[in-house]
mmCIF file of N, CA and C in Angstrom:
data_model
loop_
_atom_site.group_PDB
_atom_site.id
_atom_site.type_symbol
_atom_site.label_atom_id
_atom_site.label_comp_id
_atom_site.label_asym_id
_atom_site.label_seq_id
_atom_site.Cartn_x
_atom_site.Cartn_y
_atom_site.Cartn_z
ATOM 1 N N MET A 196 -66.131 182.667 179.314
ATOM 2 C CA MET A 196 -66.595 182.592 180.679
ATOM 3 C C MET A 196 -67.853 181.720 180.744
ATOM 4 N N THR A 197 -67.915 180.824 181.683
ATOM 5 C CA THR A 197 -69.043 179.926 181.851
ATOM 6 C C THR A 197 -70.078 180.548 182.782
ATOM 7 N N LYS A 198 -71.319 180.491 182.353
ATOM 8 C CA LYS A 198 -72.405 181.000 183.180
ATOM 9 C C LYS A 198 -72.758 179.970 184.257
ATOM 10 N N ALA A 199 -73.223 180.473 185.382
ATOM 11 C CA ALA A 199 -73.730 179.586 186.422
ATOM 12 C C ALA A 199 -75.011 178.931 185.913
ATOM 13 N N ASN A 200 -75.411 177.841 186.533
ATOM 14 C CA ASN A 200 -76.602 177.117 186.134
ATOM 15 C C ASN A 200 -77.418 176.747 187.370
ATOM 16 N N ILE A 201 -78.716 176.966 187.290
ATOM 17 C CA ILE A 201 -79.635 176.482 188.309
ATOM 18 C C ILE A 201 -80.279 175.228 187.732
ATOM 19 N N SER A 202 -80.049 174.100 188.373
ATOM 20 C CA SER A 202 -80.611 172.846 187.888
ATOM 21 C C SER A 202 -82.025 172.650 188.429
ATOM 22 N N LYS A 203 -82.750 171.808 187.761
ATOM 23 C CA LYS A 203 -84.087 171.435 188.207
ATOM 24 C C LYS A 203 -84.017 170.874 189.626
ATOM 25 N N ALA A 204 -83.032 170.028 189.886
ATOM 26 C CA ALA A 204 -82.880 169.425 191.215
ATOM 27 C C ALA A 204 -82.646 170.478 192.295
ATOM 28 N N GLN A 205 -81.842 171.496 192.000
ATOM 29 C CA GLN A 205 -81.589 172.556 192.980
ATOM 30 C C GLN A 205 -82.870 173.316 193.305
ATOM 31 N N LEU A 206 -83.634 173.638 192.288
ATOM 32 C CA LEU A 206 -84.865 174.381 192.509
ATOM 33 C C LEU A 206 -85.871 173.539 193.289
ATOM 34 N N VAL A 207 -86.044 172.295 192.901
ATOM 35 C CA VAL A 207 -86.978 171.413 193.606
ATOM 36 C C VAL A 207 -86.526 171.234 195.059
ATOM 37 N N GLU A 208 -85.239 171.147 195.284
ATOM 38 C CA GLU A 208 -84.725 171.008 196.656
ATOM 39 C C GLU A 208 -85.151 172.200 197.515
ATOM 40 N N GLN A 209 -85.022 173.413 196.991
ATOM 41 C CA GLN A 209 -85.424 174.600 197.746
ATOM 42 C C GLN A 209 -86.932 174.588 198.027
ATOM 43 N N LEU A 210 -87.705 174.207 197.043
ATOM 44 C CA LEU A 210 -89.153 174.134 197.227
ATOM 45 C C LEU A 210 -89.535 173.067 198.253
ATOM 46 N N MET A 211 -88.837 171.950 198.240
ATOM 47 C CA MET A 211 -89.101 170.889 199.223
ATOM 48 C C MET A 211 -88.728 171.347 200.635
ATOM 49 N N LEU A 212 -87.623 172.058 200.762
ATOM 50 C CA LEU A 212 -87.233 172.579 202.074
ATOM 51 C C LEU A 212 -88.327 173.490 202.618
ATOM 52 N N TRP A 213 -88.858 174.336 201.765
ATOM 53 C CA TRP A 213 -89.920 175.250 202.179
ATOM 54 C C TRP A 213 -91.206 174.475 202.483
ATOM 55 N N LYS A 214 -91.571 173.563 201.612
ATOM 56 C CA LYS A 214 -92.777 172.750 201.807
ATOM 57 C C LYS A 214 -92.723 172.018 203.150
ATOM 58 N N ASN A 215 -91.552 171.505 203.492
ATOM 59 C CA ASN A 215 -91.363 170.740 204.730
ATOM 60 C C ASN A 215 -91.014 171.619 205.927
ATOM 61 N N LYS A 216 -91.169 172.927 205.764
ATOM 62 C CA LYS A 216 -90.965 173.910 206.831
ATOM 63 C C LYS A 216 -89.544 173.909 207.394
ATOM 64 N N GLN A 217 -88.579 173.605 206.522
ATOM 65 C CA GLN A 217 -87.174 173.653 206.918
ATOM 66 C C GLN A 217 -86.561 175.012 206.608
ATOM 67 N N ILE A 218 -87.222 175.777 205.737
ATOM 68 C CA ILE A 218 -86.849 177.166 205.498
ATOM 69 C C ILE A 218 -88.138 177.982 205.462
ATOM 70 N N SER A 219 -88.020 179.268 205.713
ATOM 71 C CA SER A 219 -89.182 180.152 205.709
ATOM 72 C C SER A 219 -89.460 180.660 204.295
ATOM 73 N N ALA A 220 -90.616 181.291 204.132
ATOM 74 C CA ALA A 220 -90.946 181.922 202.852
ATOM 75 C C ALA A 220 -89.911 182.995 202.524
ATOM 76 N N GLU A 221 -89.479 183.724 203.533
ATOM 77 C CA GLU A 221 -88.464 184.754 203.320
ATOM 78 C C GLU A 221 -87.147 184.145 202.825
ATOM 79 N N GLN A 222 -86.751 183.018 203.402
ATOM 80 C CA GLN A 222 -85.527 182.347 202.947
ATOM 81 C C GLN A 222 -85.683 181.824 201.523
ATOM 82 N N LEU A 223 -86.869 181.305 201.203
ATOM 83 C CA LEU A 223 -87.119 180.849 199.831
ATOM 84 C C LEU A 223 -87.007 182.020 198.864
ATOM 85 N N GLN A 224 -87.635 183.140 199.202
ATOM 86 C CA GLN A 224 -87.584 184.299 198.324
ATOM 87 C C GLN A 224 -86.154 184.825 198.204
ATOM 88 N N ASP A 225 -85.421 184.854 199.301
ATOM 89 C CA ASP A 225 -84.022 185.298 199.253
ATOM 90 C C ASP A 225 -83.208 184.420 198.304
ATOM 91 N N TRP A 226 -83.468 183.111 198.323
ATOM 92 C CA TRP A 226 -82.748 182.201 197.425
ATOM 93 C C TRP A 226 -83.101 182.528 195.972
ATOM 94 N N MET A 227 -84.374 182.775 195.703
ATOM 95 C CA MET A 227 -84.801 183.115 194.348
ATOM 96 C C MET A 227 -84.141 184.418 193.888
ATOM 97 N N VAL A 228 -84.173 185.424 194.742
ATOM 98 C CA VAL A 228 -83.587 186.725 194.403
ATOM 99 C C VAL A 228 -82.088 186.580 194.148
ATOM 100 N N SER A 229 -81.423 185.776 194.956
ATOM 101 C CA SER A 229 -79.967 185.601 194.829
ATOM 102 C C SER A 229 -79.567 184.784 193.609
ATOM 103 N N HIS A 230 -80.449 183.887 193.175
ATOM 104 C CA HIS A 230 -80.074 182.954 192.114
ATOM 105 C C HIS A 230 -80.747 183.195 190.766
ATOM 106 N N TYR A 231 -81.878 183.895 190.753
ATOM 107 C CA TYR A 231 -82.616 184.036 189.501
ATOM 108 C C TYR A 231 -82.215 185.308 188.767
ATOM 109 N N ASP A 232 -81.415 185.146 187.745
ATOM 110 C CA ASP A 232 -81.019 186.243 186.871
ATOM 111 C C ASP A 232 -80.794 185.643 185.487
ATOM 112 N N PRO A 233 -81.870 185.563 184.689
ATOM 113 C CA PRO A 233 -81.778 184.881 183.390
ATOM 114 C C PRO A 233 -80.675 185.406 182.475
ATOM 115 N N ASP A 234 -80.281 186.661 182.643
ATOM 116 C CA ASP A 234 -79.199 187.196 181.812
ATOM 117 C C ASP A 234 -77.834 186.685 182.254
ATOM 118 N N GLU A 235 -77.712 186.305 183.510
ATOM 119 C CA GLU A 235 -76.423 185.905 184.064
ATOM 120 C C GLU A 235 -76.328 184.417 184.397
ATOM 121 N N VAL A 236 -77.469 183.765 184.542
ATOM 122 C CA VAL A 236 -77.502 182.376 184.996
ATOM 123 C C VAL A 236 -78.348 181.552 184.028
ATOM 124 N N ASP A 237 -77.836 180.389 183.640
ATOM 125 C CA ASP A 237 -78.639 179.458 182.846
ATOM 126 C C ASP A 237 -79.634 178.780 183.778
ATOM 127 N N ILE A 238 -80.856 178.686 183.361
ATOM 128 C CA ILE A 238 -81.904 178.046 184.141
ATOM 129 C C ILE A 238 -82.246 176.714 183.480
ATOM 130 N N GLY A 239 -82.024 175.627 184.202
ATOM 131 C CA GLY A 239 -82.404 174.305 183.706
ATOM 132 C C GLY A 239 -81.631 173.825 182.498
ATOM 133 N N LEU A 240 -80.370 174.165 182.427
ATOM 134 C CA LEU A 240 -79.532 173.755 181.298
ATOM 135 C C LEU A 240 -79.659 172.249 181.066
ATOM 136 N N GLY A 241 -79.985 171.869 179.830
ATOM 137 C CA GLY A 241 -80.110 170.462 179.471
ATOM 138 C C GLY A 241 -81.510 169.890 179.656
ATOM 139 N N GLU A 242 -82.408 170.656 180.266
ATOM 140 C CA GLU A 242 -83.783 170.197 180.449
ATOM 141 C C GLU A 242 -84.589 170.509 179.187
ATOM 142 N N CYS A 243 -85.765 169.910 179.076
ATOM 143 C CA CYS A 243 -86.624 170.178 177.928
ATOM 144 C C CYS A 243 -87.202 171.591 178.029
ATOM 145 N N GLU A 244 -87.689 172.082 176.916
ATOM 146 C CA GLU A 244 -88.168 173.464 176.804
ATOM 147 C C GLU A 244 -89.242 173.807 177.837
ATOM 148 N N TRP A 245 -90.231 172.918 178.019
ATOM 149 C CA TRP A 245 -91.324 173.231 178.948
ATOM 150 C C TRP A 245 -90.856 173.214 180.404
ATOM 151 N N THR A 246 -89.863 172.396 180.727
ATOM 152 C CA THR A 246 -89.322 172.393 182.089
ATOM 153 C C THR A 246 -88.589 173.695 182.356
ATOM 154 N N ILE A 247 -87.811 174.152 181.388
ATOM 155 C CA ILE A 247 -87.096 175.422 181.534
ATOM 156 C C ILE A 247 -88.089 176.564 181.696
ATOM 157 N N GLU A 248 -89.144 176.550 180.900
ATOM 158 C CA GLU A 248 -90.150 177.599 181.019
ATOM 159 C C GLU A 248 -90.825 177.552 182.394
ATOM 160 N N ALA A 249 -91.175 176.358 182.858
ATOM 161 C CA ALA A 249 -91.796 176.209 184.180
ATOM 162 C C ALA A 249 -90.860 176.701 185.279
ATOM 163 N N MET A 250 -89.595 176.363 185.179
ATOM 164 C CA MET A 250 -88.618 176.809 186.180
ATOM 165 C C MET A 250 -88.543 178.332 186.205
ATOM 166 N N ASN A 251 -88.511 178.943 185.040
ATOM 167 C CA ASN A 251 -88.466 180.408 184.967
ATOM 168 C C ASN A 251 -89.717 181.031 185.578
ATOM 169 N N ILE A 252 -90.860 180.460 185.290
ATOM 170 C CA ILE A 252 -92.107 180.998 185.842
ATOM 171 C C ILE A 252 -92.120 180.866 187.363
ATOM 172 N N VAL A 253 -91.772 179.695 187.872
ATOM 173 C CA VAL A 253 -91.762 179.472 189.327
ATOM 174 C C VAL A 253 -90.784 180.416 190.008
ATOM 175 N N MET A 254 -89.577 180.494 189.487
ATOM 176 C CA MET A 254 -88.568 181.347 190.124
ATOM 177 C C MET A 254 -88.977 182.814 190.067
ATOM 178 N N ASN A 255 -89.505 183.247 188.954
ATOM 179 C CA ASN A 255 -89.935 184.639 188.824
ATOM 180 C C ASN A 255 -91.075 184.951 189.801
ATOM 181 N N GLU A 256 -92.058 184.067 189.882
ATOM 182 C CA GLU A 256 -93.196 184.306 190.770
ATOM 183 C C GLU A 256 -92.767 184.382 192.231
ATOM 184 N N TYR A 257 -91.914 183.459 192.657
ATOM 185 C CA TYR A 257 -91.470 183.490 194.058
ATOM 186 C C TYR A 257 -90.497 184.633 194.318
ATOM 187 N N GLU A 258 -89.864 185.125 193.294
ATOM 188 C CA GLU A 258 -88.964 186.272 193.449
ATOM 189 C C GLU A 258 -89.761 187.565 193.665
ATOM 190 N N ILE A 259 -90.873 187.736 192.955
ATOM 191 C CA ILE A 259 -91.565 189.025 192.977
ATOM 192 C C ILE A 259 -92.794 189.083 193.880
ATOM 193 N N ALA A 260 -93.344 187.933 194.255
ATOM 194 C CA ALA A 260 -94.570 187.934 195.062
ATOM 195 C C ALA A 260 -94.296 188.446 196.476
ATOM 196 N N LYS A 261 -95.296 189.072 197.055
ATOM 197 C CA LYS A 261 -95.202 189.489 198.450
ATOM 198 C C LYS A 261 -95.242 188.238 199.326
ATOM 199 N N LEU A 262 -94.440 188.233 200.381
ATOM 200 C CA LEU A 262 -94.319 187.062 201.243
ATOM 201 C C LEU A 262 -95.659 186.607 201.818
ATOM 202 N N ASP A 263 -96.539 187.545 202.146
ATOM 203 C CA ASP A 263 -97.819 187.157 202.738
ATOM 204 C C ASP A 263 -98.766 186.519 201.717
ATOM 205 N N LYS A 264 -98.380 186.491 200.453
ATOM 206 C CA LYS A 264 -99.179 185.850 199.399
ATOM 207 C C LYS A 264 -98.766 184.392 199.179
ATOM 208 N N PHE A 265 -97.583 183.991 199.683
ATOM 209 C CA PHE A 265 -97.088 182.623 199.509
ATOM 210 C C PHE A 265 -98.022 181.647 200.225
ATOM 211 N N ARG A 266 -98.301 180.521 199.593
ATOM 212 C CA ARG A 266 -99.120 179.473 200.215
ATOM 213 C C ARG A 266 -98.266 178.215 200.351
ATOM 214 N N GLN A 267 -97.663 178.089 201.522
ATOM 215 C CA GLN A 267 -96.782 176.950 201.780
ATOM 216 C C GLN A 267 -97.526 175.623 201.625
ATOM 217 N N GLU A 268 -98.798 175.600 202.002
ATOM 218 C CA GLU A 268 -99.581 174.366 201.907
ATOM 219 C C GLU A 268 -99.767 173.926 200.453
ATOM 220 N N ASN A 269 -99.509 174.809 199.504
ATOM 221 C CA ASN A 269 -99.630 174.472 198.087
ATOM 222 C C ASN A 269 -98.282 174.470 197.362
ATOM 223 N N ALA A 270 -97.208 174.335 198.109
ATOM 224 C CA ALA A 270 -95.869 174.295 197.503
ATOM 225 C C ALA A 270 -95.736 173.158 196.495
ATOM 226 N N GLN A 271 -96.478 172.083 196.711
ATOM 227 C CA GLN A 271 -96.404 170.940 195.801
ATOM 228 C C GLN A 271 -96.832 171.333 194.389
ATOM 229 N N LEU A 272 -97.674 172.339 194.258
ATOM 230 C CA LEU A 272 -98.109 172.785 192.927
ATOM 231 C C LEU A 272 -96.930 173.291 192.101
ATOM 232 N N ALA A 273 -95.997 173.980 192.740
ATOM 233 C CA ALA A 273 -94.796 174.461 192.037
ATOM 234 C C ALA A 273 -93.937 173.276 191.602
ATOM 235 N N ILE A 274 -93.796 172.312 192.483
ATOM 236 C CA ILE A 274 -92.989 171.124 192.167
ATOM 237 C C ILE A 274 -93.642 170.331 191.039
ATOM 238 N N ASP A 275 -94.955 170.166 191.125
ATOM 239 C CA ASP A 275 -95.677 169.444 190.061
ATOM 240 C C ASP A 275 -95.527 170.152 188.717
ATOM 241 N N PHE A 276 -95.584 171.474 188.728
ATOM 242 C CA PHE A 276 -95.431 172.250 187.500
ATOM 243 C C PHE A 276 -94.052 172.029 186.889
ATOM 244 N N ILE A 277 -93.024 172.063 187.706
ATOM 245 C CA ILE A 277 -91.659 171.854 187.214
ATOM 246 C C ILE A 277 -91.481 170.432 186.680
ATOM 247 N N ASP A 278 -92.150 169.464 187.316
ATOM 248 C CA ASP A 278 -92.003 168.050 186.944
ATOM 249 C C ASP A 278 -92.964 167.598 185.845
ATOM 250 N N THR A 279 -93.831 168.473 185.355
ATOM 251 C CA THR A 279 -94.869 168.066 184.414
ATOM 252 C C THR A 279 -94.305 167.673 183.050
ATOM 253 N N ASP A 280 -95.128 166.970 182.313
ATOM 254 C CA ASP A 280 -94.768 166.703 180.921
ATOM 255 C C ASP A 280 -95.488 167.728 180.039
ATOM 256 N N GLU A 281 -95.142 167.738 178.784
ATOM 257 C CA GLU A 281 -95.661 168.762 177.869
ATOM 258 C C GLU A 281 -97.185 168.747 177.782
ATOM 259 N N SER A 282 -97.783 167.578 177.845
ATOM 260 C CA SER A 282 -99.236 167.476 177.691
ATOM 261 C C SER A 282 -100.007 168.086 178.863
ATOM 262 N N ARG A 283 -99.382 168.217 180.030
ATOM 263 C CA ARG A 283 -100.044 168.784 181.207
ATOM 264 C C ARG A 283 -99.483 170.159 181.580
ATOM 265 N N PHE A 284 -98.644 170.726 180.736
ATOM 266 C CA PHE A 284 -97.986 171.990 181.056
ATOM 267 C C PHE A 284 -98.989 173.101 181.390
ATOM 268 N N ASN A 285 -99.943 173.343 180.507
ATOM 269 C CA ASN A 285 -100.897 174.440 180.731
ATOM 270 C C ASN A 285 -101.746 174.219 181.972
ATOM 271 N N GLN A 286 -102.158 172.992 182.210
ATOM 272 C CA GLN A 286 -102.977 172.683 183.385
ATOM 273 C C GLN A 286 -102.184 172.918 184.674
ATOM 274 N N THR A 287 -100.966 172.409 184.740
ATOM 275 C CA THR A 287 -100.178 172.567 185.969
ATOM 276 C C THR A 287 -99.744 174.020 186.165
ATOM 277 N N ARG A 288 -99.501 174.745 185.079
ATOM 278 C CA ARG A 288 -99.179 176.179 185.196
ATOM 279 C C ARG A 288 -100.371 176.920 185.792
ATOM 280 N N HIS A 289 -101.551 176.645 185.282
ATOM 281 C CA HIS A 289 -102.754 177.296 185.784
ATOM 282 C C HIS A 289 -102.946 177.014 187.282
ATOM 283 N N LEU A 290 -102.810 175.761 187.680
ATOM 284 C CA LEU A 290 -102.973 175.406 189.096
ATOM 285 C C LEU A 290 -101.943 176.117 189.965
ATOM 286 N N PHE A 291 -100.692 176.147 189.528
ATOM 287 C CA PHE A 291 -99.649 176.824 190.299
ATOM 288 C C PHE A 291 -99.952 178.308 190.436
ATOM 289 N N LEU A 292 -100.262 178.958 189.336
ATOM 290 C CA LEU A 292 -100.486 180.409 189.381
ATOM 291 C C LEU A 292 -101.772 180.772 190.123
ATOM 292 N N GLN A 293 -102.800 179.945 190.012
ATOM 293 C CA GLN A 293 -104.069 180.255 190.669
ATOM 294 C C GLN A 293 -104.062 179.904 192.147
ATOM 295 N N ASP A 294 -103.497 178.760 192.510
ATOM 296 C CA ASP A 294 -103.606 178.283 193.889
ATOM 297 C C ASP A 294 -102.304 178.338 194.684
ATOM 298 N N GLY A 295 -101.217 178.687 194.038
ATOM 299 C CA GLY A 295 -99.935 178.751 194.731
ATOM 300 C C GLY A 295 -99.764 179.994 195.581
ATOM 301 N N PHE A 296 -100.647 180.972 195.358
ATOM 302 C CA PHE A 296 -100.547 182.255 196.053
ATOM 303 C C PHE A 296 -101.931 182.714 196.484
ATOM 304 N N ARG A 297 -101.977 183.471 197.560
ATOM 305 C CA ARG A 297 -103.242 184.074 198.007
ATOM 306 C C ARG A 297 -103.528 185.292 197.140
ATOM 307 N N ASP A 298 -104.788 185.579 196.924
ATOM 308 C CA ASP A 298 -105.169 186.772 196.152
ATOM 309 C C ASP A 298 -104.885 188.039 196.915
#
């Protein structure tokens, strides 16, 4: 049996829709909840290790965070984190986790 796969492009597309106010935070979270299941779905199949890790972190954070903590104005931080190279991984992760959500 073949597992489903969430591609980097699919995840970035959802984040862009939210960033551009084409979907709500609730719709973004619903997509994460519906699609993020690491035991059942491959995340970023064929991508490099740090991209897969970034995708997992982004999807997990948007899946579990309270909606009123989402910062749509900083959605680009999630996209930058997913698109980063290995040398900037820790920096972009820190920015996403610190500024992507309200305290």
